[in-house]
Amino acid sequence: MQVSFACTEQTLRSRTSEDRLCPNRPSGGQNGVTVAQTKQRTPPMGAKNQSQVLPLLSHILRESTVKATGMKYRNLGKSGLRVSCLGLGTYVSTCIYTAVAENLMTVAYEHGINLFDTAEVYAAGRAERTLGKILKKKEWRRSSYVVTTKIYWGGQAETERGLSRKHIIEGLRGSLERLQLDYVDIVFANRMDPNSPMEEIVRAMTFVINQGMAMYWGTSRWSAMEIMEAYSVARQFNLIPPVCEQAEYHLFQREKVETHLPELYHKIGVGSMTWSPLACGLITGKYADSVPEKSRASFKGYHWLKEKAISDEGKKQHSKVKELHPIADRLNCTVAQLAIAWCLRSEGVSSVLLGVSSSDQLLENLGAIQVLPHLTPQLVTEIDQILGNKPNVKKDSRA
């Protein structure tokens, strides 16, 4: 079996004081890969620049940093669950072997990532099986990491998809069997189901939590109105409300995360877990001139990405990405690191799910954490002027 870990297209304020949840882990492991060995550029940690930004961050959210890895941890929304600000998303393809997937998870874990995201639909369940096999082989303490899965598309039968009570319960049982776990930390409703009443959905999610099959539940690709309805139903019937929404978020996809979700965060404590920070590779610039062989856009089933990359809109986005290079150069980082750090600065974002297919890509993306303190309000404004797509919001985000 072959597996790739990548962005999933199908795919904070804490109420407690800062704490150090994760034990010190070595920065490199049996694979011998460390941050220092990557050839990617690392931004200087200037005290002057940090002093301009860190006070702004400290009153918005509580985050702790493990010195051994440099990873930052945030609350998932206003729940008590602490997750790494960067997580690892998974899906199966035909280009990456299982051994590479294991190496990616090992590098991620040893560098502080404690969040692994999957779904029942990814490769018809094979992604969950692969993730489960790796976790079992590594024998990491179950209490030291967070596993999330998503329920909606489970099979071909009418009763094997959607958010009926039947499929939520049976679908999650199937996921747990494939993952070889007693529970997942978060189960997501992977889009809204117009055929299932909201009360049935919330009651089923409450049931699986009360049964110990999940710790929390969240939503994915839901509108703000749908999330608020779920919260209202939960409060009305003394049920458990969602704690998080999974949403696409990157330089060219901003409105939902920057305008709708912050309001939900402040009103009902729902956080954001975002995916596709590099727009499936478009922001890296690798599709600027053509579609490289063995890139995601060349895979079967990703014709839509190829069309997007070569479209007029795609060319405009490539042009804007090129304009970001001088800013990245000033920060001594890559555009990919800049783009991920830009996502991390958005209000209410608990974690950004990464999509990588090699340890080099993963280590480069991890460097975004060092870029974050350097995103001053002036730099953010400069980026907004280049993008020209800043949504109208009631108040500014973290930076």
PDB file of C-alpha atoms in Angstrom, residues 32 129 142-143 196 211 244 291 351 359:
ATOM      1  CA  GLY A  32      18.282  11.387  11.780  1.00  0.00           C
ATOM      2  CA  ARG A 129      -5.819   1.869   8.343  1.00  0.00           C
ATOM      3  CA  ARG A 142      -2.118   7.552  23.448  1.00  0.00           C
ATOM      4  CA  SER A 143      -2.413  10.527  25.779  1.00  0.00           C
ATOM      5  CA  SER A 196     -30.785  14.757   8.641  1.00  0.00           C
ATOM      6  CA  GLN A 211     -20.040   6.334  24.986  1.00  0.00           C
ATOM      7  CA  CYS A 244     -14.325  23.460  16.101  1.00  0.00           C
ATOM      8  CA  VAL A 291       2.368  21.273 -14.275  1.00  0.00           C
ATOM      9  CA  SER A 351      -4.248  24.720  14.169  1.00  0.00           C
ATOM     10  CA  SER A 359      10.304  15.238   5.239  1.00  0.00           C
TER      11      SER A 359
END
